[in-house]
Short mmCIF file of C-alpha atoms in Angstrom, two decimals:
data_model
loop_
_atom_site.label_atom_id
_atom_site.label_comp_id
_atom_site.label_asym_id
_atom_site.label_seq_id
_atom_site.Cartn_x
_atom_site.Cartn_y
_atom_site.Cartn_z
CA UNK M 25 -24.99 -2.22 -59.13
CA UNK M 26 -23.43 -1.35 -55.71
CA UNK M 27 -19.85 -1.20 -55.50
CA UNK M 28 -17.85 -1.07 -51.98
CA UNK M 29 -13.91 -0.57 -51.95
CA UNK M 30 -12.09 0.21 -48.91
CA UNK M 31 -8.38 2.39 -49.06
CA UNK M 32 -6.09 3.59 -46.56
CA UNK M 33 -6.25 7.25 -46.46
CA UNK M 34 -3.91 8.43 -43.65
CA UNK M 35 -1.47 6.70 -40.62
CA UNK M 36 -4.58 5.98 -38.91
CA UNK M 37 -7.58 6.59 -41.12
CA UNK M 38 -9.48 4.44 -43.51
CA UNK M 39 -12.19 5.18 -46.21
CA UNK M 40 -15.52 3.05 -47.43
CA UNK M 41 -17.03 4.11 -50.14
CA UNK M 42 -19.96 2.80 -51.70
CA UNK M 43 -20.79 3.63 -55.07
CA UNK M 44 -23.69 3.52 -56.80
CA UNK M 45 -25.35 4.87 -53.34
CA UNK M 46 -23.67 8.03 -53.17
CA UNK M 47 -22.30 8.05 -49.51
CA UNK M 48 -18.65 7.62 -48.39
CA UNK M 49 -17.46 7.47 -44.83
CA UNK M 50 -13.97 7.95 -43.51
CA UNK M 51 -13.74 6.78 -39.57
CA UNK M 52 -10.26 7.42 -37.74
CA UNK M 53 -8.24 5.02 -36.05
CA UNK M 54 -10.99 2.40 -35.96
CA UNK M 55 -8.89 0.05 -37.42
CA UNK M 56 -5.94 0.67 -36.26
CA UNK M 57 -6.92 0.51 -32.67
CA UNK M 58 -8.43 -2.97 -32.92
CA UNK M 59 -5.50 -3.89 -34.78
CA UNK M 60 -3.13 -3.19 -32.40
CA UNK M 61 -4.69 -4.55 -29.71
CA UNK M 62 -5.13 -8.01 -31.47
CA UNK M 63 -1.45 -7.41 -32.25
CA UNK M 64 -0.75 -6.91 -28.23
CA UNK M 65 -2.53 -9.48 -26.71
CA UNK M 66 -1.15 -11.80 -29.86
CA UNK M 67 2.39 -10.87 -28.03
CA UNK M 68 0.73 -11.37 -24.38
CA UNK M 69 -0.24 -14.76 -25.42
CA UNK M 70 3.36 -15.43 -26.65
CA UNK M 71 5.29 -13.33 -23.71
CA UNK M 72 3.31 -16.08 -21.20
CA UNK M 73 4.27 -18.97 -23.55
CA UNK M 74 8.05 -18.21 -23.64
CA UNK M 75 7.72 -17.47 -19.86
CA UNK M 76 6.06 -20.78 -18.79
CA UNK M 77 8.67 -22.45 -21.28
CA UNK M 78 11.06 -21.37 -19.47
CA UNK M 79 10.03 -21.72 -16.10
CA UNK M 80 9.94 -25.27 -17.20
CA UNK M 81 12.99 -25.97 -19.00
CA UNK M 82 15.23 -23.41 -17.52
CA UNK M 83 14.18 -23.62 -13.65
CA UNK M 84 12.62 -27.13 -13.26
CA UNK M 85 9.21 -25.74 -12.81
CA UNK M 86 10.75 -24.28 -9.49
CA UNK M 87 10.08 -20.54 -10.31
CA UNK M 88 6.77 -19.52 -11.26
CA UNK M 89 6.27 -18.15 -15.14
CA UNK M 90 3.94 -14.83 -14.03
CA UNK M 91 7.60 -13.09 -12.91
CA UNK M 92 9.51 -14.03 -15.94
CA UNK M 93 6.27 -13.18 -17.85
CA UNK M 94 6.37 -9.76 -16.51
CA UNK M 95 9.82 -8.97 -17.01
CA UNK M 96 9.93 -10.44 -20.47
CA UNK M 97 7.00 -8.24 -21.04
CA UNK M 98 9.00 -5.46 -19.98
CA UNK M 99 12.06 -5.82 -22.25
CA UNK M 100 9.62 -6.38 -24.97
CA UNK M 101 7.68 -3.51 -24.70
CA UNK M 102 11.26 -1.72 -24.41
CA UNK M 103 12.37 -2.96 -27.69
CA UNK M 104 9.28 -2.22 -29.33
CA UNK M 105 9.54 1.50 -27.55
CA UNK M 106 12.85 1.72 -29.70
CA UNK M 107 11.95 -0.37 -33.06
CA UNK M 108 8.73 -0.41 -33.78
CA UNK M 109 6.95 -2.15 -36.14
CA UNK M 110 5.96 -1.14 -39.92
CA UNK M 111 3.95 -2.37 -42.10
CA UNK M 112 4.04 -1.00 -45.39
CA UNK M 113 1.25 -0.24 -47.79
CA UNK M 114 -0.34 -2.08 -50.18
CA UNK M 115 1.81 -2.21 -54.05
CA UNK M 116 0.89 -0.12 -56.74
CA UNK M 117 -1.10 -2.97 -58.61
CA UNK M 118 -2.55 -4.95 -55.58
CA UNK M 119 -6.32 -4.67 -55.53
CA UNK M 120 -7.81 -3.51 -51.99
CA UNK M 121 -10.09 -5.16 -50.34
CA UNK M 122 -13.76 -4.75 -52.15
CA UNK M 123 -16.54 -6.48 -53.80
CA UNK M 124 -15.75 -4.79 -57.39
CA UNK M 125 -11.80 -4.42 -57.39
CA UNK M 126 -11.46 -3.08 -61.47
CA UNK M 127 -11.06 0.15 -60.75
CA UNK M 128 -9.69 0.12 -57.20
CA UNK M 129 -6.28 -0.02 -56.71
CA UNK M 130 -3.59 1.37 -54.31
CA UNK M 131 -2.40 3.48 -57.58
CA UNK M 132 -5.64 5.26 -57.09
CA UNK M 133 -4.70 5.98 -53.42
CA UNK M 134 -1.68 7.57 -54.66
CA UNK M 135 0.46 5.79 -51.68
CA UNK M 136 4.12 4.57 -51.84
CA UNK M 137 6.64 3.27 -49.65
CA UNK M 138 7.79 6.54 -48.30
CA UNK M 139 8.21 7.37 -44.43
CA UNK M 140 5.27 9.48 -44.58
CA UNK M 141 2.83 6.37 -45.92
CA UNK M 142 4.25 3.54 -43.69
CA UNK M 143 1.74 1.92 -40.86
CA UNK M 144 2.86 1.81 -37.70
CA UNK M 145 1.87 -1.31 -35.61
CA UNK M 146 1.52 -0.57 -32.30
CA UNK M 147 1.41 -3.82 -29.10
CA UNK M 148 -1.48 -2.45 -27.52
CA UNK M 149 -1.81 -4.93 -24.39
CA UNK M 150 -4.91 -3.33 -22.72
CA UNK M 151 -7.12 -5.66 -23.69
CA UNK M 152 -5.26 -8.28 -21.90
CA UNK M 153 -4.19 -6.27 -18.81
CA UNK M 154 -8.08 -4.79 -18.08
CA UNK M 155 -10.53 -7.01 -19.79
CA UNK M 156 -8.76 -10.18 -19.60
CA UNK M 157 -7.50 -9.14 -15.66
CA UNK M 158 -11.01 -9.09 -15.01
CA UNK M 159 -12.78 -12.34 -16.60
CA UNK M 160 -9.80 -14.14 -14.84
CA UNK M 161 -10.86 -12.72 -11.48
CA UNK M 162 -14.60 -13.58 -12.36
CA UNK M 163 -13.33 -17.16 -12.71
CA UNK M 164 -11.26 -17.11 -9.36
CA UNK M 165 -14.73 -16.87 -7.74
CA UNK M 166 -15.24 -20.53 -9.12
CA UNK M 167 -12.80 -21.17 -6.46
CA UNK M 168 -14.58 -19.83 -3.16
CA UNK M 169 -17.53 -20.07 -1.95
CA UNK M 170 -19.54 -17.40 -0.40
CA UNK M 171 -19.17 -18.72 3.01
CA UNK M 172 -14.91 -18.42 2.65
CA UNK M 173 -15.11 -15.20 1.17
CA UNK M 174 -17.23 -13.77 3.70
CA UNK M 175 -15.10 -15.26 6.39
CA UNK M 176 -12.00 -13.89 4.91
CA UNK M 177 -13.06 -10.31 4.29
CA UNK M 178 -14.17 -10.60 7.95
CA UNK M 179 -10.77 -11.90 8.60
CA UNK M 180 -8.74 -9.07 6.50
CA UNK M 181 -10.81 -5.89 7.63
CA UNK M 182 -8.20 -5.49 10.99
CA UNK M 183 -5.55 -5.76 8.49
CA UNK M 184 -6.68 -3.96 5.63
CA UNK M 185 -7.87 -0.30 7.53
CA UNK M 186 -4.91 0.26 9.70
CA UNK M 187 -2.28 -0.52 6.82
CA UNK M 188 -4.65 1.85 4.62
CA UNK M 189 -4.63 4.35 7.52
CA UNK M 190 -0.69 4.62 8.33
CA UNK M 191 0.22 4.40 4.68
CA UNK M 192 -2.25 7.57 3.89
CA UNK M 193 -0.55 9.13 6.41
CA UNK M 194 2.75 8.79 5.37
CA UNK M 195 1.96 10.02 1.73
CA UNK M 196 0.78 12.86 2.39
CA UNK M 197 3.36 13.53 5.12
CA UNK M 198 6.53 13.01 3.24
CA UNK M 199 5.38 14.70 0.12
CA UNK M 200 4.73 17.40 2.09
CA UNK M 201 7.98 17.46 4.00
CA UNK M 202 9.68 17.21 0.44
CA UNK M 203 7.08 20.41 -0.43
CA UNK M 204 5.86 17.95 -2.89
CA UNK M 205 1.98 19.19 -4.32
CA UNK M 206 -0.78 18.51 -2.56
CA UNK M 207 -2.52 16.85 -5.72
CA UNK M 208 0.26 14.33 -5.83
CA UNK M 209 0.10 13.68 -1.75
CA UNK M 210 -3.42 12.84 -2.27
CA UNK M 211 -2.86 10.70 -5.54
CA UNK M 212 -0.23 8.95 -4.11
CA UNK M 213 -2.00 7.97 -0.60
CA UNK M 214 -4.93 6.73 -2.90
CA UNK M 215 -2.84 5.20 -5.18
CA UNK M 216 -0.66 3.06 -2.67
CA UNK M 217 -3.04 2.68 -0.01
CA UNK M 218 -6.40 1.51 -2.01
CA UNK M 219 -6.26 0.25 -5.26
CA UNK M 220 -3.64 1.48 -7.32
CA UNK M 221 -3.88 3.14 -10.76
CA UNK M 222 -7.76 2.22 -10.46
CA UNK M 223 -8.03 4.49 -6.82
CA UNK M 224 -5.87 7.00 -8.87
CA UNK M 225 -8.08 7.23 -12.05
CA UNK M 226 -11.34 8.15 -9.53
CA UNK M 227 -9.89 10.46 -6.77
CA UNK M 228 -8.04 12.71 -9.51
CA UNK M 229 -11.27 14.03 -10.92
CA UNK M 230 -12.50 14.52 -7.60
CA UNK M 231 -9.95 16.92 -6.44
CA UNK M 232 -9.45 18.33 -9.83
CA UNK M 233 -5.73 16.99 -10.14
CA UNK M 234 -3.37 17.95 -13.22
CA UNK M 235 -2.98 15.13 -15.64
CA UNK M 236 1.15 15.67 -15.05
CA UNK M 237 0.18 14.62 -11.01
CA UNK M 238 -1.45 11.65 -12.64
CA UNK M 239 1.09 10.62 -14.79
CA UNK M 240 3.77 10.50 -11.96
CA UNK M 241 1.16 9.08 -9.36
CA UNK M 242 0.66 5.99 -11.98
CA UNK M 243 4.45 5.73 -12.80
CA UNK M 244 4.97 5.41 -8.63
CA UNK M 245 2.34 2.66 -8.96
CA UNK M 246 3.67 0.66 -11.62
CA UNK M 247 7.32 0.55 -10.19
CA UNK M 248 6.57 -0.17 -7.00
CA UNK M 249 4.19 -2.14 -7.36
CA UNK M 250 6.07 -4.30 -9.96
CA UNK M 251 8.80 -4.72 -7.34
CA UNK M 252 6.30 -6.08 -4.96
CA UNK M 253 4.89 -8.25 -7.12
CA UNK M 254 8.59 -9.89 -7.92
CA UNK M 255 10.29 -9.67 -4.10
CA UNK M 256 6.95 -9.95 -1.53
CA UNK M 257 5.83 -13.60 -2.59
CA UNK M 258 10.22 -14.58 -1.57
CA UNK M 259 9.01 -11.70 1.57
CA UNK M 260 6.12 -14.02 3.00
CA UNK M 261 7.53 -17.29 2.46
CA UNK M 262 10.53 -15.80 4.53
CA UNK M 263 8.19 -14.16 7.29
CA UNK M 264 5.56 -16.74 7.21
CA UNK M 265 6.96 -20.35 6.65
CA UNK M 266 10.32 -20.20 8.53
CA UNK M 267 11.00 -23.15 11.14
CA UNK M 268 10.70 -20.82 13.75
CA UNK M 269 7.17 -19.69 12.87
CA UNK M 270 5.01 -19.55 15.97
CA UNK M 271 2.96 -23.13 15.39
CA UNK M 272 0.28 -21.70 18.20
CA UNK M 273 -0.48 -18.89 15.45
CA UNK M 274 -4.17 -18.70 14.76
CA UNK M 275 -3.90 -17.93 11.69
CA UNK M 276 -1.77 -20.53 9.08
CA UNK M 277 0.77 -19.59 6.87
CA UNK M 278 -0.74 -19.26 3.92
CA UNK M 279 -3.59 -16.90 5.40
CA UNK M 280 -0.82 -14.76 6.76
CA UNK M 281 1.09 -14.88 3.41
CA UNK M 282 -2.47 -13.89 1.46
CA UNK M 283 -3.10 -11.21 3.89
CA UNK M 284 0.15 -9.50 2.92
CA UNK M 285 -0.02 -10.11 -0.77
CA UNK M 286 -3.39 -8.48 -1.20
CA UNK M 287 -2.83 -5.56 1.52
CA UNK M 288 1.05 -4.09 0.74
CA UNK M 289 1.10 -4.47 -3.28
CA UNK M 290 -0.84 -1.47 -5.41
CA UNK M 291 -2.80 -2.48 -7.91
CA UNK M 292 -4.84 -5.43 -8.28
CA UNK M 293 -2.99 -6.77 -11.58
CA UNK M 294 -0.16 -6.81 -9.36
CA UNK M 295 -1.63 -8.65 -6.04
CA UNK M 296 -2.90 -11.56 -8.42
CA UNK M 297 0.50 -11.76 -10.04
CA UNK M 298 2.30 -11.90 -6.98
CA UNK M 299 -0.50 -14.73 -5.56
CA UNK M 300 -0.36 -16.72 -8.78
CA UNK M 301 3.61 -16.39 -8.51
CA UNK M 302 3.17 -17.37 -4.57
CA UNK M 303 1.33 -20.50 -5.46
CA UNK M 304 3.14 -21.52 -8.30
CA UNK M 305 6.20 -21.97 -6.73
CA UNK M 306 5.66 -22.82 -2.64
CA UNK M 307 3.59 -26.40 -3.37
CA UNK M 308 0.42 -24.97 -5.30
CA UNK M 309 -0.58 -23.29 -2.59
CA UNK M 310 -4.11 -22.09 -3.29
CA UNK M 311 -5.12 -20.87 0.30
CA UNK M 312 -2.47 -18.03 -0.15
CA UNK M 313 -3.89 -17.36 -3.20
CA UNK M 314 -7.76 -16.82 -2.12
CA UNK M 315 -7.19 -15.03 0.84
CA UNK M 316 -4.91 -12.52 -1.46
CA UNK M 317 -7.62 -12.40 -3.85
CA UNK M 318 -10.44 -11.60 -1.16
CA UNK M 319 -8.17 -9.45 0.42
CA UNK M 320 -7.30 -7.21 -2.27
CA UNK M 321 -10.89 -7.13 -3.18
CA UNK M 322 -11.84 -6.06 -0.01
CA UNK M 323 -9.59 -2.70 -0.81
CA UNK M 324 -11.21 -2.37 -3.52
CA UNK M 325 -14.51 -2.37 -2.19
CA UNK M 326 -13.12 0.76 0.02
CA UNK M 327 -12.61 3.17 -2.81
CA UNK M 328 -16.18 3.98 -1.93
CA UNK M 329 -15.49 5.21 1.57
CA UNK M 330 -11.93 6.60 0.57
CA UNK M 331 -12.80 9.17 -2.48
CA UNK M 332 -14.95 11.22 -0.17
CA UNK M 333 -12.86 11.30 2.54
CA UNK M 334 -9.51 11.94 0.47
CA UNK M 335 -11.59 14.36 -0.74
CA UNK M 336 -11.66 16.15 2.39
CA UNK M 337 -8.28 15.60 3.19
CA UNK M 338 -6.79 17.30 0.19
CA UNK M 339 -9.60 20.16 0.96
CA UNK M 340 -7.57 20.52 4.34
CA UNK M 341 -3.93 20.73 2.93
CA UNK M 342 -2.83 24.02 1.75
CA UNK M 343 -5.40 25.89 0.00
CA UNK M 344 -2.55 27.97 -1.53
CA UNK M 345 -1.65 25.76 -4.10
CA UNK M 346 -3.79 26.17 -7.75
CA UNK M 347 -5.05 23.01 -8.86
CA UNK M 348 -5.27 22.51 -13.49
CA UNK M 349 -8.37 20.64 -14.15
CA UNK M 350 -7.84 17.04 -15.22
CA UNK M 351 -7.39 15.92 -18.84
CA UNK M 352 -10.58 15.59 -19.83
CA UNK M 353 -9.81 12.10 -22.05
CA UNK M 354 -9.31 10.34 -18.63
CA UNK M 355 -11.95 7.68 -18.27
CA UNK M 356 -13.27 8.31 -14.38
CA UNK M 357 -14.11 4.00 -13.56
CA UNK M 358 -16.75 3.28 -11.08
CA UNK M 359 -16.95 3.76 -7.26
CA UNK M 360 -18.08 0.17 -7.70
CA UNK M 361 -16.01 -2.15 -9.83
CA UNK M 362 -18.42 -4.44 -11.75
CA UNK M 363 -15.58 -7.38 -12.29
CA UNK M 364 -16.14 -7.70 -8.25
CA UNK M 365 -19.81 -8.46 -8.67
CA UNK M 366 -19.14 -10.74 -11.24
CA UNK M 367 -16.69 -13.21 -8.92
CA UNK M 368 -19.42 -12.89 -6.28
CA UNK M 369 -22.12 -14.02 -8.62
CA UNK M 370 -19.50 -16.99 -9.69
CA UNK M 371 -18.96 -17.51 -6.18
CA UNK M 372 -22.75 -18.02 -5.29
CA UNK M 373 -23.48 -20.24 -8.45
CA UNK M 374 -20.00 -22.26 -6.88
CA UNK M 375 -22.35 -22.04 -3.68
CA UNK M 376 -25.41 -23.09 -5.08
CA UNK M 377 -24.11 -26.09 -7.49
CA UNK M 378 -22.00 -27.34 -3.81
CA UNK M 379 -25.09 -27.36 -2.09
CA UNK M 380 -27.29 -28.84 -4.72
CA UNK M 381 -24.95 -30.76 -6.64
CA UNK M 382 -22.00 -32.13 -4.33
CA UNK M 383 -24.02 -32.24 -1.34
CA UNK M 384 -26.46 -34.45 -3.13
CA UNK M 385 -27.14 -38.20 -2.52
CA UNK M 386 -29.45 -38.62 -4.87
CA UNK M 387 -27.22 -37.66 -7.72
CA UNK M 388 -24.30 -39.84 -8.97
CA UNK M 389 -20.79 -40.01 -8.38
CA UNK M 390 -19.88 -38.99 -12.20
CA UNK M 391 -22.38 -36.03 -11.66
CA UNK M 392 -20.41 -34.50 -9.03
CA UNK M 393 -17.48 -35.28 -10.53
CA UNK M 394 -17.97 -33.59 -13.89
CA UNK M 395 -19.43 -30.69 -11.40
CA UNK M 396 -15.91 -30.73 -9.39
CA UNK M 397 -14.17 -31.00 -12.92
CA UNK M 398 -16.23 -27.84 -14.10
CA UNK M 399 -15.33 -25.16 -11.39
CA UNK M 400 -11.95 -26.49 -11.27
CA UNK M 401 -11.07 -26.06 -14.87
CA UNK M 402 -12.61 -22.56 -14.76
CA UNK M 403 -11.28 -20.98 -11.72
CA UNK M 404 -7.80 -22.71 -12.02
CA UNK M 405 -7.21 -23.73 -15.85
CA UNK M 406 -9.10 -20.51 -17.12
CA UNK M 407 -9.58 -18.13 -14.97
CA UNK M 408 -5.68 -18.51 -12.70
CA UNK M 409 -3.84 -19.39 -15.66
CA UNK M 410 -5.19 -18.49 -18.98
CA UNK M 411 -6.57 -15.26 -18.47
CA UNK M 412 -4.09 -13.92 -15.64
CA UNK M 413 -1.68 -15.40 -16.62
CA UNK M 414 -1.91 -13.44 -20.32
CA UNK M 415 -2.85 -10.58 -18.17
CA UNK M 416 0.27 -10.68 -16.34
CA UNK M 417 2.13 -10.53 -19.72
CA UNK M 418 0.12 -7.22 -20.54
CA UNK M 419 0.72 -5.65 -17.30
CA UNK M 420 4.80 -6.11 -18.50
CA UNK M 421 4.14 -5.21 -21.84
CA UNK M 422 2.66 -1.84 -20.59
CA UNK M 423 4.79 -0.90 -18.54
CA UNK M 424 6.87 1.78 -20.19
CA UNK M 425 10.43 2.74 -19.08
CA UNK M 426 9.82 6.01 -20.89
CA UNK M 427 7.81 7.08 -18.03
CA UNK M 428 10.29 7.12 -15.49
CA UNK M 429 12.85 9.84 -17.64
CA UNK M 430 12.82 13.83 -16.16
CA UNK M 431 10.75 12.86 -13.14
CA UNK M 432 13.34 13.07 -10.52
CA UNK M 433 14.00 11.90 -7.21
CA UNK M 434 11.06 13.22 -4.91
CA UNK M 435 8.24 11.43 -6.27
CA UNK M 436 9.16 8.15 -6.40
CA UNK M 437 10.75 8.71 -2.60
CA UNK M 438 7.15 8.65 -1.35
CA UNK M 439 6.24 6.05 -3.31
CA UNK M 440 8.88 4.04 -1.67
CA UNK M 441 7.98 5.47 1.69
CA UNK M 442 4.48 4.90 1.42
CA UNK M 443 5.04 1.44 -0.04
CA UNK M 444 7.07 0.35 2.47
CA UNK M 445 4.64 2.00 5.27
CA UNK M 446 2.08 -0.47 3.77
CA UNK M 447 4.21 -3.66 3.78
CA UNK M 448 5.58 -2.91 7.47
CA UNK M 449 2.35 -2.05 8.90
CA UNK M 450 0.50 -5.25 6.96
CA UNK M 451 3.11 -7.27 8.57
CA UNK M 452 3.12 -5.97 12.37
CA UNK M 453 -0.77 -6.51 12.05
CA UNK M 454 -0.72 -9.90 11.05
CA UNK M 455 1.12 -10.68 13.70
CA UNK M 456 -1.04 -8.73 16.06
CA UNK M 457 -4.23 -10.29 14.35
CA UNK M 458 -2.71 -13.54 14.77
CA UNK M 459 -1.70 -13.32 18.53
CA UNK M 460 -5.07 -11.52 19.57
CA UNK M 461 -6.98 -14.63 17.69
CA UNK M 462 -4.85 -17.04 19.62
CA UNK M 463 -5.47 -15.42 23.03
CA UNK M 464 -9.30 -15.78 22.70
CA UNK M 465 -9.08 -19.15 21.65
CA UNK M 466 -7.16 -19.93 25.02
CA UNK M 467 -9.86 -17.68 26.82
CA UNK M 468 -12.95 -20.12 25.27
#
């Protein structure tokens, strides 16, 4: 007879052994990490359900949920930082988990309820902020078709490379006024300018960056960025949808207030935060929304162009200045994000089922309504509010104020520099977009 039995051996270690077939396994921290992530998106889940309850109760519905999300996310995390969770092990005469339990008992692990034995439960929220971030942009593309995201890519490229341009060059210039490394110039510029902790992760195995330049790059990131995802959505209603707003503009509102969303806030957790937030609270507006998405896509799409040629640019800088080989257990993602393919391909089947479905006569009217009712539920219900919306949660959850002790001043001086480079030079050209657009149409 085969016998299986499974103890807790360590903090973060379990054994299976299997007797009968001589062979016994012990595999680190396998359970523990699912664990804890099931245990952090568990608190995602419930972050985004007191946030929306509030929003509701507290506010009237008049303040979007993704910034009280994020913030409760924040203090959360905090308090968690400070008391975290235990979970004891099992008693002395509880049987573990096994198909023949006789002779398997926590006595024979020889565990108690000291210090040393206790479990910590960590709220890991990474599967929420990455994998969930991603399926809910995949189901924004049930939104768009290919046509409007082609014409607003088009529409954000005169936006997108100057703001990327100046706010590169403001990087690297301050931290190298404030004899900052060049490592951390370069981080930062890729950081800020591209696609936040995503542009940071590629470019700092290209130049060879020390993890500590990392660390601090990131930390710029998620402060920053945070802020912008809190004040810019108040920012372009202000700029964008004030009485005096020039009504001859060629470009509306909410393209304008998109176009700044997805080109002066970091990271792309952040952008669709800030757009959900933008929506949620000025009249559902999902124009703003799309055109934030796109654009901030669009960036993304440029971390192809922009590691070689940052590349080059931190080649250029002071060759004095010793570089420490990057920590190894940093993941390196693709040049190419694959969650960007995936909203294309849901933007071509949106594409496809318009122009077979919808656009067909032949079929009848509860046929294109259940095919209305389909992309609608996915790219708003499930895609802009389930999954980013939990995501949103994560990306407060994660954020650590730990990160921000011994770092000092300098660093997060050009991030504030470079951030508000990009916000100031997104803004001047919209404006200059929008009055060069309204010019030819007077010329035709």
């Amino acid at each position: 007879m085969i016998r299986t039995g499974i103890r807790c051996v360590g903090r973060n270690a379990i054994s299976i052994s299997i007797t009968g077939g001589a062979w016994r396994h012990t595999k680190p921290r396998l359970l523990s990490v699912s664990r804890d992530k099931v245990a952090g998106t568990a608190a995602c889940v419930g972050v985004l359900g007191l946030a929306t309850t509030i929003s509701a109760t507290v506010f009237g519905g008049t303040v979007s949920p993704v910034p009280i999300a994020v913030i409760a996310g924040v203090a959360v995390g905090a308090l968690h930082e400070r008391f975290p969770f235990v979970s004891a092990p099992p008693a002395a005469d509880q049987p573990l988990v096994g198909n023949d339990t006789s002779n398997t008992t926590a006595k024979d692990n020889a565990t108690s309820s000291s210090p040393s034995n206790l479990v910590s439960l960590k709220l890991d929220p990474s599967f929420a902020s990455t994998t969930l971030l991603r399926l809910g942009v995949v189901c924004v593309g049930a939104k768009l078709s290919l046509a409007s995201v082609a014409t607003s890519a088009a529409l954000c490229l005169p936006v997108v490379v100057p703001t990327i341009a100046a706010t590169v060059v403001a990087a690297v210039g301050t931290a190298h006024v404030l004899g900052l490394h060049r490592d951390f110039a370069v981080l930062m510029a890729a950081g800020t300018a591209i696609c936040g902790v995503t542009a940071i992760s590629t470019v700092g195995p290209a130049i060879g960056a020390a993890k500590t330049h990392v660390a601090v790059a990131v930390a710029n990131v998620v402060v920053f960025g945070m802020l912008g995802m809190i004040l810019y959505p108040l920012l372009a209603h202000y700029l964008f949808f004030d009485d005096n707003e020039d009504k001859d503009s060629s470009l509306s509102p909410s393209t304008k207030a998109g176009l700044l969303l997805g080109v002066a806030i970091h990271d792309s957790s952040q952008v669709l935060g800030a757009a959900m937030s933008f929506r949620d609270t000025y009249g559902n507006d999902e124009g703003a929304f799309g055109m934030a998405t796109v654009t901030k896509l669009t960036r993304n799409l440029l971390l192809v162009v922009a590691v070689p040629l940052l590349s080059l640019l931190h080649r250029s800088l002071d060759r004095g200045q010793s570089t420490v080989a990057i920590s190894g257990n940093l993941k390196k993602p693709p040049l190419f994000p694959l969650f960007v393919l995936g909203f294309l391909g849901v933007a071509a089947l949106r594409t496809l089922g318009d122009l077979f479905i919808s656009s067909n006569p032949s079929l009848s009217d509860g046929v294109r309504a259940a095919w209305k009712d389909s992309y609608t539920f996915i790219g708003d219900m499930l895609g802009g509010k389930i999954f980013l919306g939990t995501a949103m949660a994560g990306v407060g959850l994660g954020t650590k104020v730990s990160m921000l002790r011994g770092v000092g001043w300098r660093p997060f001086f050009v991030g504030g520099v470079a951030a508000c480079t990009a916000s100031i030079t997104g803004v001047l050209s919209i404006y200059v977009l929008s009055k060069m657009g309204r010019k030819e149409a007077l010329h035709v």
